[in-house]
Short mmCIF file of C-alpha atoms and ligand atoms in Angstrom, two decimals:
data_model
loop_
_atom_site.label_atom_id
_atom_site.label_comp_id
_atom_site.label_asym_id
_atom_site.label_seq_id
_atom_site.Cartn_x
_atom_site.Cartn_y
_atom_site.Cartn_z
CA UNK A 23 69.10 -3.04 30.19
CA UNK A 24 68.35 -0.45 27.47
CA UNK A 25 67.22 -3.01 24.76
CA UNK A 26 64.72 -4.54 28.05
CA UNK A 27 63.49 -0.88 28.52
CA UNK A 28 62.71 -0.46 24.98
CA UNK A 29 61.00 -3.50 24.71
CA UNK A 30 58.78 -2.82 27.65
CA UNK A 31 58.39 0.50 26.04
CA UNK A 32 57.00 -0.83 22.81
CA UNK A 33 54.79 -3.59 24.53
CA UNK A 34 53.06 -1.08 26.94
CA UNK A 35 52.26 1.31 23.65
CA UNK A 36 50.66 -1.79 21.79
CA UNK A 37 48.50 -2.33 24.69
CA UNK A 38 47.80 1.02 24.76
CA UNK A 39 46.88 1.14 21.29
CA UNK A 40 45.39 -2.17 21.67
CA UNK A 41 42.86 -1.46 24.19
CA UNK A 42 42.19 1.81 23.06
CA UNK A 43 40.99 0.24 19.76
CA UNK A 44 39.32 -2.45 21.92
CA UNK A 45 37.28 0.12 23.60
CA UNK A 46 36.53 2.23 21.02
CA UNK A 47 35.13 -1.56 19.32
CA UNK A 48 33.09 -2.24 22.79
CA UNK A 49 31.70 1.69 22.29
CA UNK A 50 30.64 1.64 18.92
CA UNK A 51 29.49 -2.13 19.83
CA UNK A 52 27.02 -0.67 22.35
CA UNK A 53 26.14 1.65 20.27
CA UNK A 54 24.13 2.22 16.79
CA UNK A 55 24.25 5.10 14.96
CA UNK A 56 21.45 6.39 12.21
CA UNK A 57 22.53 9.34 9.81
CA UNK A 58 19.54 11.39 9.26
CA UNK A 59 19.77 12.92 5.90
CA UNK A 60 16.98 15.29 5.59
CA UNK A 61 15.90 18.27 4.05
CA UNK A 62 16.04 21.15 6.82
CA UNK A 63 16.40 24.24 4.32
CA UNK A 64 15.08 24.88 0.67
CA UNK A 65 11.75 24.53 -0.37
CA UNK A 66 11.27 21.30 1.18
CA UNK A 67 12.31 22.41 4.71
CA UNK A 68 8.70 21.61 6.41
CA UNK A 69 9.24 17.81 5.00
CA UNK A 70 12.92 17.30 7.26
CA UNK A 71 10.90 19.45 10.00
CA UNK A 72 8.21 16.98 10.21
CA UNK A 73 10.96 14.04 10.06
CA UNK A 74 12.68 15.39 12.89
CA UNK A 75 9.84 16.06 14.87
CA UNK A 76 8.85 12.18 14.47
CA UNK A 77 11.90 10.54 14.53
CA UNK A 78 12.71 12.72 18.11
CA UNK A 79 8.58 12.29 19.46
CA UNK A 80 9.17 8.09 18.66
CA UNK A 81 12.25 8.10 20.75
CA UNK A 82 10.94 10.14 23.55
CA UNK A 83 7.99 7.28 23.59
CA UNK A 84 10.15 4.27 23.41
CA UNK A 85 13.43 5.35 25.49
CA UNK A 86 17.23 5.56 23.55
CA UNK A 87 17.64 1.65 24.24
CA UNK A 88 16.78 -0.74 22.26
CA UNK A 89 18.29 -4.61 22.49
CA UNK A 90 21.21 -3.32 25.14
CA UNK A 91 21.72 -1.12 22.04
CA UNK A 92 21.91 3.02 22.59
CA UNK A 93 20.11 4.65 19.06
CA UNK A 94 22.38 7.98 18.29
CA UNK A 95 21.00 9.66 15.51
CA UNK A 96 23.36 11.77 13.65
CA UNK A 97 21.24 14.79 11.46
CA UNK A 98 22.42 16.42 8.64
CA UNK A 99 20.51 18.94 5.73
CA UNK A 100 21.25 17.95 2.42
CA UNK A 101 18.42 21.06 1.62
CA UNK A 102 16.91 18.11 -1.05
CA UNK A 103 19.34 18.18 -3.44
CA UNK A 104 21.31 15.14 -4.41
CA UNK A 105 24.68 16.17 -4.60
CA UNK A 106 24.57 16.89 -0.68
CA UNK A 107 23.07 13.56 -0.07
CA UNK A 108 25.77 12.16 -1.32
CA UNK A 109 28.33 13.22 0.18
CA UNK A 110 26.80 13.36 3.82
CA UNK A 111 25.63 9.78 2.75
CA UNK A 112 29.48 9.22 2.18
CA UNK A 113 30.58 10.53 5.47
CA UNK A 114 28.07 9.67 8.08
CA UNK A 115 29.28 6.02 6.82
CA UNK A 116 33.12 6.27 6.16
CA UNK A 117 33.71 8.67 9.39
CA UNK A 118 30.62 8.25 11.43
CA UNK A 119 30.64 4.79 11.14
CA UNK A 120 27.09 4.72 11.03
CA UNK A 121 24.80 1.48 10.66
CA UNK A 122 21.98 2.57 8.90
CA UNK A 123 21.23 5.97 6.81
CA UNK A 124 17.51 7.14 6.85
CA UNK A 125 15.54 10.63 5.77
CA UNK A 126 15.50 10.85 1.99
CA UNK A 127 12.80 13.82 1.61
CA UNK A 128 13.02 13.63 -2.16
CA UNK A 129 13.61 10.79 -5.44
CA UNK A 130 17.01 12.38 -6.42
CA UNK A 131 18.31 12.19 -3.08
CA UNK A 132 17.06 8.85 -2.47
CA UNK A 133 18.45 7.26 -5.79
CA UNK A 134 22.04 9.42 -4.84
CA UNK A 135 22.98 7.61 -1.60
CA UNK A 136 21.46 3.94 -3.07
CA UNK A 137 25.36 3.06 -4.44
CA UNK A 138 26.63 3.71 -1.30
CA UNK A 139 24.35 1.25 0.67
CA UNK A 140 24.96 -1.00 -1.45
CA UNK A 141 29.05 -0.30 -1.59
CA UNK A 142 29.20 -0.17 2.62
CA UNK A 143 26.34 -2.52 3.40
CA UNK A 144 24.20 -0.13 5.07
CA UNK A 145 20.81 -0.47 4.99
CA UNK A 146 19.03 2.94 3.43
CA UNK A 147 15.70 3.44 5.03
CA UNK A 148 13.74 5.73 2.92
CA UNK A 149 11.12 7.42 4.80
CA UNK A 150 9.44 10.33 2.60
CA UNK A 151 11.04 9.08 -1.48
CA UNK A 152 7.67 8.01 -3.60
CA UNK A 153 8.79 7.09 -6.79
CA UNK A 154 8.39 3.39 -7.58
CA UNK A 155 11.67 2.27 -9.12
CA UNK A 156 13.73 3.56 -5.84
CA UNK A 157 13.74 -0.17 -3.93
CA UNK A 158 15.34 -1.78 -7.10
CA UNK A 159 18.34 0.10 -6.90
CA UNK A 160 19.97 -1.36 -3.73
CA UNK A 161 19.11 -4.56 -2.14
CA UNK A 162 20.05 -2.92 1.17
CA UNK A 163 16.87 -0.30 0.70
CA UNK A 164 13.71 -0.52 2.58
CA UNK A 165 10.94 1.84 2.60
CA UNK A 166 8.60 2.96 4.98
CA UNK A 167 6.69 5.96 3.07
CA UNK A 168 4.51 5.04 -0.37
CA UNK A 169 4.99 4.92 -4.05
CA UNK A 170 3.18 7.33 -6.14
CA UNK A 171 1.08 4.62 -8.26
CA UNK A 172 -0.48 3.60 -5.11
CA UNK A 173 -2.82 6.13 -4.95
CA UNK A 174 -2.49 7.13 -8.40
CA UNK A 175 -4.06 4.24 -9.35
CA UNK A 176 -6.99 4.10 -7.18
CA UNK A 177 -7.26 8.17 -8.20
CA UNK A 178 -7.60 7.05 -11.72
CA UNK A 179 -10.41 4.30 -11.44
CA UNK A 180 -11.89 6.42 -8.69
CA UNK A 181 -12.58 9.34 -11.03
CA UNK A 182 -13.91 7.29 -14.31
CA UNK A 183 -16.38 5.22 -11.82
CA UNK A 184 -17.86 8.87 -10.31
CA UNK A 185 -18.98 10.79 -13.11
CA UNK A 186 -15.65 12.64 -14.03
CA UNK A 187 -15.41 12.48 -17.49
CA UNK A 188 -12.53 15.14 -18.62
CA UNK A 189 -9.46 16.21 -16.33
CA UNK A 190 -6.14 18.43 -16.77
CA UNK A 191 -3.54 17.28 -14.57
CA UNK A 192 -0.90 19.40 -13.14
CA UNK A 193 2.04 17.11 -12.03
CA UNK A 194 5.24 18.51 -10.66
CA UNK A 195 7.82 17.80 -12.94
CA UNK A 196 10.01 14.83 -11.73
CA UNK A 197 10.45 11.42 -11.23
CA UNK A 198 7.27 10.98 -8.42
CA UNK A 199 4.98 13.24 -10.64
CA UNK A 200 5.27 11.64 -13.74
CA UNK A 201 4.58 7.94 -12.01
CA UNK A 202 1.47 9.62 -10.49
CA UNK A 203 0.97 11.27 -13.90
CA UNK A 204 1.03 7.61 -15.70
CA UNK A 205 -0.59 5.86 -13.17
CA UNK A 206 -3.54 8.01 -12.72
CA UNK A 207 -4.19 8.27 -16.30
CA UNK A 208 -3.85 4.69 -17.25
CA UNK A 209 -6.36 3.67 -14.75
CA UNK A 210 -8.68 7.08 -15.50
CA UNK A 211 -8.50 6.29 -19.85
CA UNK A 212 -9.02 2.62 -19.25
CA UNK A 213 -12.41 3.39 -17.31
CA UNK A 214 -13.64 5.81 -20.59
CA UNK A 215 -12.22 9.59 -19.07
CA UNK A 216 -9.87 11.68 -21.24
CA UNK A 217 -7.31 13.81 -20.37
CA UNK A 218 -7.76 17.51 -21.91
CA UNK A 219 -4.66 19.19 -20.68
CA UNK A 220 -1.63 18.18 -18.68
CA UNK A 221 0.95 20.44 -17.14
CA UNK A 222 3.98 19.65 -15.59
CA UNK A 223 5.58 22.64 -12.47
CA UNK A 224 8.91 22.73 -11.88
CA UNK A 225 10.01 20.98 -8.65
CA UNK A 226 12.23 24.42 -7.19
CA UNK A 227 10.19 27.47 -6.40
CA UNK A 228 7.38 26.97 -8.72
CA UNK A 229 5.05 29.62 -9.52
CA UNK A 230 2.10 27.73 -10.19
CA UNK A 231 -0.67 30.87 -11.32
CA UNK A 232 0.31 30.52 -15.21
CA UNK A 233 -0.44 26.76 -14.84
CA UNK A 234 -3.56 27.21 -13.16
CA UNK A 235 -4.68 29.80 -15.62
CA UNK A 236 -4.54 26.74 -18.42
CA UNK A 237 -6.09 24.30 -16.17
CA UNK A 238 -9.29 26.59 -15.74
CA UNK A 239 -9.22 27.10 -19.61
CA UNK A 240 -9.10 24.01 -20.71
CA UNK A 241 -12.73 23.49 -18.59
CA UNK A 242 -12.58 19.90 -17.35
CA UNK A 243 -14.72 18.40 -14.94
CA UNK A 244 -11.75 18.00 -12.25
CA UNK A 245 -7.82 19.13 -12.20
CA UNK A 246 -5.63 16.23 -11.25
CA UNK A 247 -2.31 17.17 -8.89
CA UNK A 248 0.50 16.11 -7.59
CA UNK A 249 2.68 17.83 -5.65
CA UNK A 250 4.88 17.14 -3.31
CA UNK A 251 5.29 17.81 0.44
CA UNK A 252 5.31 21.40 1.60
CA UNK A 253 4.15 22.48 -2.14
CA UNK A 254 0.12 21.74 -1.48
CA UNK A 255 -0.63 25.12 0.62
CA UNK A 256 1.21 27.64 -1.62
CA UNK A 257 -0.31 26.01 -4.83
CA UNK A 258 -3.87 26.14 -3.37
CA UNK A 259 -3.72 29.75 -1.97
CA UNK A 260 -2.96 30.51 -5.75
CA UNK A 261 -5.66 28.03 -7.01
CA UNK A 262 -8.38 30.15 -4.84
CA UNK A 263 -6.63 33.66 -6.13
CA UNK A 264 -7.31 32.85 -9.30
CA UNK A 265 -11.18 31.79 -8.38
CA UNK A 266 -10.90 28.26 -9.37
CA UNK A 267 -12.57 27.36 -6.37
CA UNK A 268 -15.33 28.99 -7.87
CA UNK A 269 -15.40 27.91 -11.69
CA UNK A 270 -17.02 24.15 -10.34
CA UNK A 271 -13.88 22.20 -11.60
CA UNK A 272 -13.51 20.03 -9.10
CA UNK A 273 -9.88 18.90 -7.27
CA UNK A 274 -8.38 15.56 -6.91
CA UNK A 275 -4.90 14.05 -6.67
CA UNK A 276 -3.01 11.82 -4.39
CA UNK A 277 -2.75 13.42 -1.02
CA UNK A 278 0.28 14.78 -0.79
CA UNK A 279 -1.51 18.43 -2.08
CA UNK A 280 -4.14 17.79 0.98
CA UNK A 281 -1.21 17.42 3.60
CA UNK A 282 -2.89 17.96 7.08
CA UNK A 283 0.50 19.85 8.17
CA UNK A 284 -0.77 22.31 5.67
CA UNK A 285 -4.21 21.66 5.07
CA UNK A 286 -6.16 24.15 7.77
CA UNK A 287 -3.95 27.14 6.26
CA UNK A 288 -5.25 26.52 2.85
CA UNK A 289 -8.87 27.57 3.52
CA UNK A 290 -12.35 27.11 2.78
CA UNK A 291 -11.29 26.85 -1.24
CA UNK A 292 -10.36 23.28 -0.69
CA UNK A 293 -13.71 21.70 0.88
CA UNK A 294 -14.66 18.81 -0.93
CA UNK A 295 -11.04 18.11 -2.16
CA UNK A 296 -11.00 14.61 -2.93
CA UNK A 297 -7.80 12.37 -2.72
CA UNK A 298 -6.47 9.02 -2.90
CA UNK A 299 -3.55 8.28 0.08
CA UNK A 300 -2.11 6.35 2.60
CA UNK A 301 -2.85 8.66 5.67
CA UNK A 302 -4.94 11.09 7.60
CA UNK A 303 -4.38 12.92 10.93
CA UNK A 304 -8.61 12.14 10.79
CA UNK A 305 -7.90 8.58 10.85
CA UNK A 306 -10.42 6.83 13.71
CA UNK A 307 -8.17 4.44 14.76
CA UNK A 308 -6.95 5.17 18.58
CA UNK A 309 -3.45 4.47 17.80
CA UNK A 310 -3.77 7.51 15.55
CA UNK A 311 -5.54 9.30 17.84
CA UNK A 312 -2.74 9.15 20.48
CA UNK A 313 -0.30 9.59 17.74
CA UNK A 314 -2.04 12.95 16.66
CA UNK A 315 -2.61 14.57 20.49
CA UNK A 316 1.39 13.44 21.41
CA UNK A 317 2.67 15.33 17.82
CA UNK A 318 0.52 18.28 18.85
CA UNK A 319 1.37 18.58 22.33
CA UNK A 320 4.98 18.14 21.65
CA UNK A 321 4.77 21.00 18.50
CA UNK A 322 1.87 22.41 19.11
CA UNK A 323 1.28 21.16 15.43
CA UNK A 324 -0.70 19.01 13.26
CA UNK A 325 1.68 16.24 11.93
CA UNK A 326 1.40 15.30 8.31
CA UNK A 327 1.68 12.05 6.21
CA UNK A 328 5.50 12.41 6.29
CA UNK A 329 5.94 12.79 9.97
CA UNK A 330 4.11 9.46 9.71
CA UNK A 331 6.59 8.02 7.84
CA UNK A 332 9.45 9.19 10.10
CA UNK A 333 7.40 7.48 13.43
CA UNK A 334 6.98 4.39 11.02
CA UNK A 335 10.87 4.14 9.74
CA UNK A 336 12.24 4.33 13.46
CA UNK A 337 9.44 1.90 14.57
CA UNK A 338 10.92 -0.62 11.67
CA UNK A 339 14.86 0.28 12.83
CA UNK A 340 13.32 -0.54 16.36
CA UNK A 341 11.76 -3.47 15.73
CA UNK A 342 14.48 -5.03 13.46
CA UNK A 343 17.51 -5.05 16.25
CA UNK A 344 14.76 -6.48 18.62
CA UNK A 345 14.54 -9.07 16.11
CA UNK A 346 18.49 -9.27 15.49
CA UNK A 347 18.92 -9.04 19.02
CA UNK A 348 21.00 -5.92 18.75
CA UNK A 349 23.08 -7.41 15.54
CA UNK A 350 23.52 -4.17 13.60
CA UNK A 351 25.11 -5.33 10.40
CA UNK A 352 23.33 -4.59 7.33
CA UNK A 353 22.51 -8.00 6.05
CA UNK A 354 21.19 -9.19 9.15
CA UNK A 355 19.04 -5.63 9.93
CA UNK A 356 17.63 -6.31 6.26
CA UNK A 357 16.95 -9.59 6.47
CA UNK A 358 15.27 -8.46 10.07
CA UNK A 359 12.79 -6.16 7.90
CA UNK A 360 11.65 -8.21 5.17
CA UNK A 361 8.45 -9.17 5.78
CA UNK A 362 7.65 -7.35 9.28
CA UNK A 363 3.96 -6.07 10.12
CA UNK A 364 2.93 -3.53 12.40
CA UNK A 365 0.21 -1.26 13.40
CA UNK A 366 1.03 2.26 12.06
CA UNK A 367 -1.02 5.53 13.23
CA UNK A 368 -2.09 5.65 9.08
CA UNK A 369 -3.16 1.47 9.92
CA UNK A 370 -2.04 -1.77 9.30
CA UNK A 371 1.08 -1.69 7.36
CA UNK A 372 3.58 -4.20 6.14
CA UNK A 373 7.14 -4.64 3.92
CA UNK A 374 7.15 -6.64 1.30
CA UNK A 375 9.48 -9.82 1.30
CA UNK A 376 9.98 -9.35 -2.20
CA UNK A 377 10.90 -6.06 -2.80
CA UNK A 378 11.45 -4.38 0.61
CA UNK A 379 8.46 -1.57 -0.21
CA UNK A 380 5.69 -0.91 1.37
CA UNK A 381 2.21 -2.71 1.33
CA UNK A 382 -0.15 -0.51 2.87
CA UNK A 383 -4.29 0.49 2.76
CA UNK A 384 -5.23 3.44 0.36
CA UNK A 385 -8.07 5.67 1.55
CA UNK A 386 -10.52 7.79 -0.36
CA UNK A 387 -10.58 11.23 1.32
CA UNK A 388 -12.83 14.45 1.31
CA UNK A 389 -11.90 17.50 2.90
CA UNK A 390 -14.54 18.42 5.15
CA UNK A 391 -15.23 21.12 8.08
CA UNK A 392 -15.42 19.33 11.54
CA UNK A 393 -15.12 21.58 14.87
CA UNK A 394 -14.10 24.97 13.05
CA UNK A 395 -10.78 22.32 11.51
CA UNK A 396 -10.33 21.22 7.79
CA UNK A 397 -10.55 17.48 8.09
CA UNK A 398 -9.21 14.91 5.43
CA UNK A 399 -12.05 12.50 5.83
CA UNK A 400 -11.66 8.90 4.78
CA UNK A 401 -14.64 7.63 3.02
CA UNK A 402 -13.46 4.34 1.61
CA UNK A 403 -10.57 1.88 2.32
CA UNK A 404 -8.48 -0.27 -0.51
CA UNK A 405 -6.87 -2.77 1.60
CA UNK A 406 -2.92 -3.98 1.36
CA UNK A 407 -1.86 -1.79 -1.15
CA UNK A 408 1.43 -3.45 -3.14
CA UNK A 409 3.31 -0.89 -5.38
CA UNK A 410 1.21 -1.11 -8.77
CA UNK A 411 4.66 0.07 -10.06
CA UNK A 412 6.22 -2.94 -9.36
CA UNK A 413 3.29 -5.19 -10.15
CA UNK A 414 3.30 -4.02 -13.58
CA UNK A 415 7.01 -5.12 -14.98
C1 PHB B 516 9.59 12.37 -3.86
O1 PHB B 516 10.47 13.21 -4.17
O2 PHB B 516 9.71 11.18 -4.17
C2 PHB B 516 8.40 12.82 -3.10
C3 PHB B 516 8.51 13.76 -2.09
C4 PHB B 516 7.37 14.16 -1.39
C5 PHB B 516 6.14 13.63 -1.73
C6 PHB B 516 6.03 12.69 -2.74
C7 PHB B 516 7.16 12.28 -3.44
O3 PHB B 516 5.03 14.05 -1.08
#
């Protein structure tokens, strides 16, 4: 009688345990989690802002359900610096149990959580990370953002083709900056320009004034910059205080200094700006247009290139368990990815079989004054864009 009761003891406990781990299998089943590792303090704060503020407006537009699939999106502040990444990286997937990790508003933290992709099989959607060599380091990374060359590039031959014939370049001073650094020069000495002073900013708290001071001295016909994300309106509130706006040097850089989060606080100093990148709130497509009016009525703010690439990276998560019909493994969300096009508020945009990077267009841009606003204003369009980065190994 005792040995029956025991027995019926220990059988009702594995079921127990049995369909508790059952149900917690059918939960996570129905479920798919996204850690969102983002900057939300430190001097890139207004980069996980924007992030958040996309990744939040695209699932207000397209509901919480996708495939018979709720999205949960897990956020954590890694503050931008790698060592953080990496170990929120490590436990949104070992305790989380999440399917995908996203964010990434800087190279080091990009390149920190790429082992662990690969390790777990969890596809790493980078959604802000520029530098070129960040896709070859897991094949279970896909990017939705840009590489630096892209614009770089097009900067470079830009310049030599429009009468600039001498530039100093002020680059911040890490991986991104010194691909926009090579890029742009390549392309700007290959078309006859020459480079008469380059400076390189720290990528924490810089003080750019001493650096400015040296650009202005060295009297090109244009300064060069990159900077990235959050960095532009501080820089060019110094660049006017020191009257550079005045001395008829002449601005240009990719267009992460001219982001439109920042760009109407920055003044009349940076009219005529002109940059090479991948997006402008100005954009005249009506996709953008709604885009644009549903970011500012939700923040009452002007959303920038990144918040872009937030709306873009949850489109592509969207999109691929549509395509995997709900299948949330990492091989098969991957393999989902490669090669998808879509219509993006910056335009058409597309990932690259190959390489799982971006192809997108590159616009020429000049800050103008429309309405009372400062405008990015897209003057001419490079089509399909492929990472020059890549193209070139
Ligand atoms: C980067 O760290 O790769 C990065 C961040 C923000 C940018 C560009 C590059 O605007």
């Amino acid at each position: 009688m005792f040995i029956r009761t025991k027995t019926a003891l220990r059988l009702a406990i594995g079921a127990a345990l049995a369909s508790a781990v059952a149900f917690t299998a059918a939960q996570a089943q129905d479920t798919v989690k996204i850690g969102l590792i983002v900057p939300m303090t430190g001097g890139q704060a207004s980069t996980g802002k924007q992030l958040d503020n996309a990744v939040k407006l695209y699932m207000q537009q397209h509901g919480d359900t996708v495939a018979g699939k709720k999205i949960e999106v897990i956020l954590k502040d890694d503050a931008a610096l790698p060592d953080n990444t990496k170990r929120l990286a490590q436990e949104l997937i070992v305790n989380d149990k999440v399917n995908i990790i996203a964010g990434f508003g800087v190279t080091p933290a990009a390149l920190a959580a790429a082992p662990l992709a690969t390790q777990a099989k969890v596809p790493e959607v980078v959604m802000v990370a520029g530098t070129s060599i960040i896709t070859e380091k897991s094949p279970y990374i896909v990017r939705t953002s840009f590489t630096l060359p892209q614009s770089a590039a097009i900067m470079g031959d830009w310049a030599a083709k429009n009468g600039i014939k001498k530039v100093a370049t002020l680059t911040s001073d890490y991986a991104p900056g010194n691909d926009a650094l090579k890029f742009f020069k390549d392309h700007f000495t290959a078309g006859g320009g020459q480079i008469v002073e380059e400076v390189k900013t720290p990528l924490a708290n810089p003080d750019f004034a001493p650096f400015l001071q040296r650009m202005k001295d060295a009297k090109p016909d244009a300064i060069f910059i990159f900077v990235p994300a959050g960095q532009g309106g501080n820089l060019m509130k110094q660049y006017a205080e020191r009257g550079l706006d005045k001395s008829g040097i002449k601005v240009i850089g990719t267009g992460d200094v001219m982001d439109d989060d920042l760009l109407n606080g920055m003044g009349d100093a940076v009219l005529g700006a002109v940059t090479a990148h991948n997006y402008s709130a100005a954009h005249p497509s009506q996709m953008n247009k709604d885009f644009v009016a549903a970011y500012k009525k939700a923040y009452n703010a002007r959303p920038g290139f990144v918040a872009v690439f937030g709306y873009d990276g949850m489109h592509l998560i969207y999109e691929a368990l549509k395509k995997t019909g709900g299948k949330a493994d990492g091989d098969s969300l991957i393999a989902a990815m490669k090669g998808m096009s879509w219509e993006s508020p910056r335009g058409p945009i597309s990932i690259d079989p190959e390489t799982r990077d971006i192809v997108q267009n590159i616009y020429m841009r000049k800050v103008e004054k429309k309405d009372g606003e400062l405008w990015n204003v897209e003057f001419e369009t490079f089509k399909d864009v492929k990472d020059p980065g890549k193209a070139k190994k």
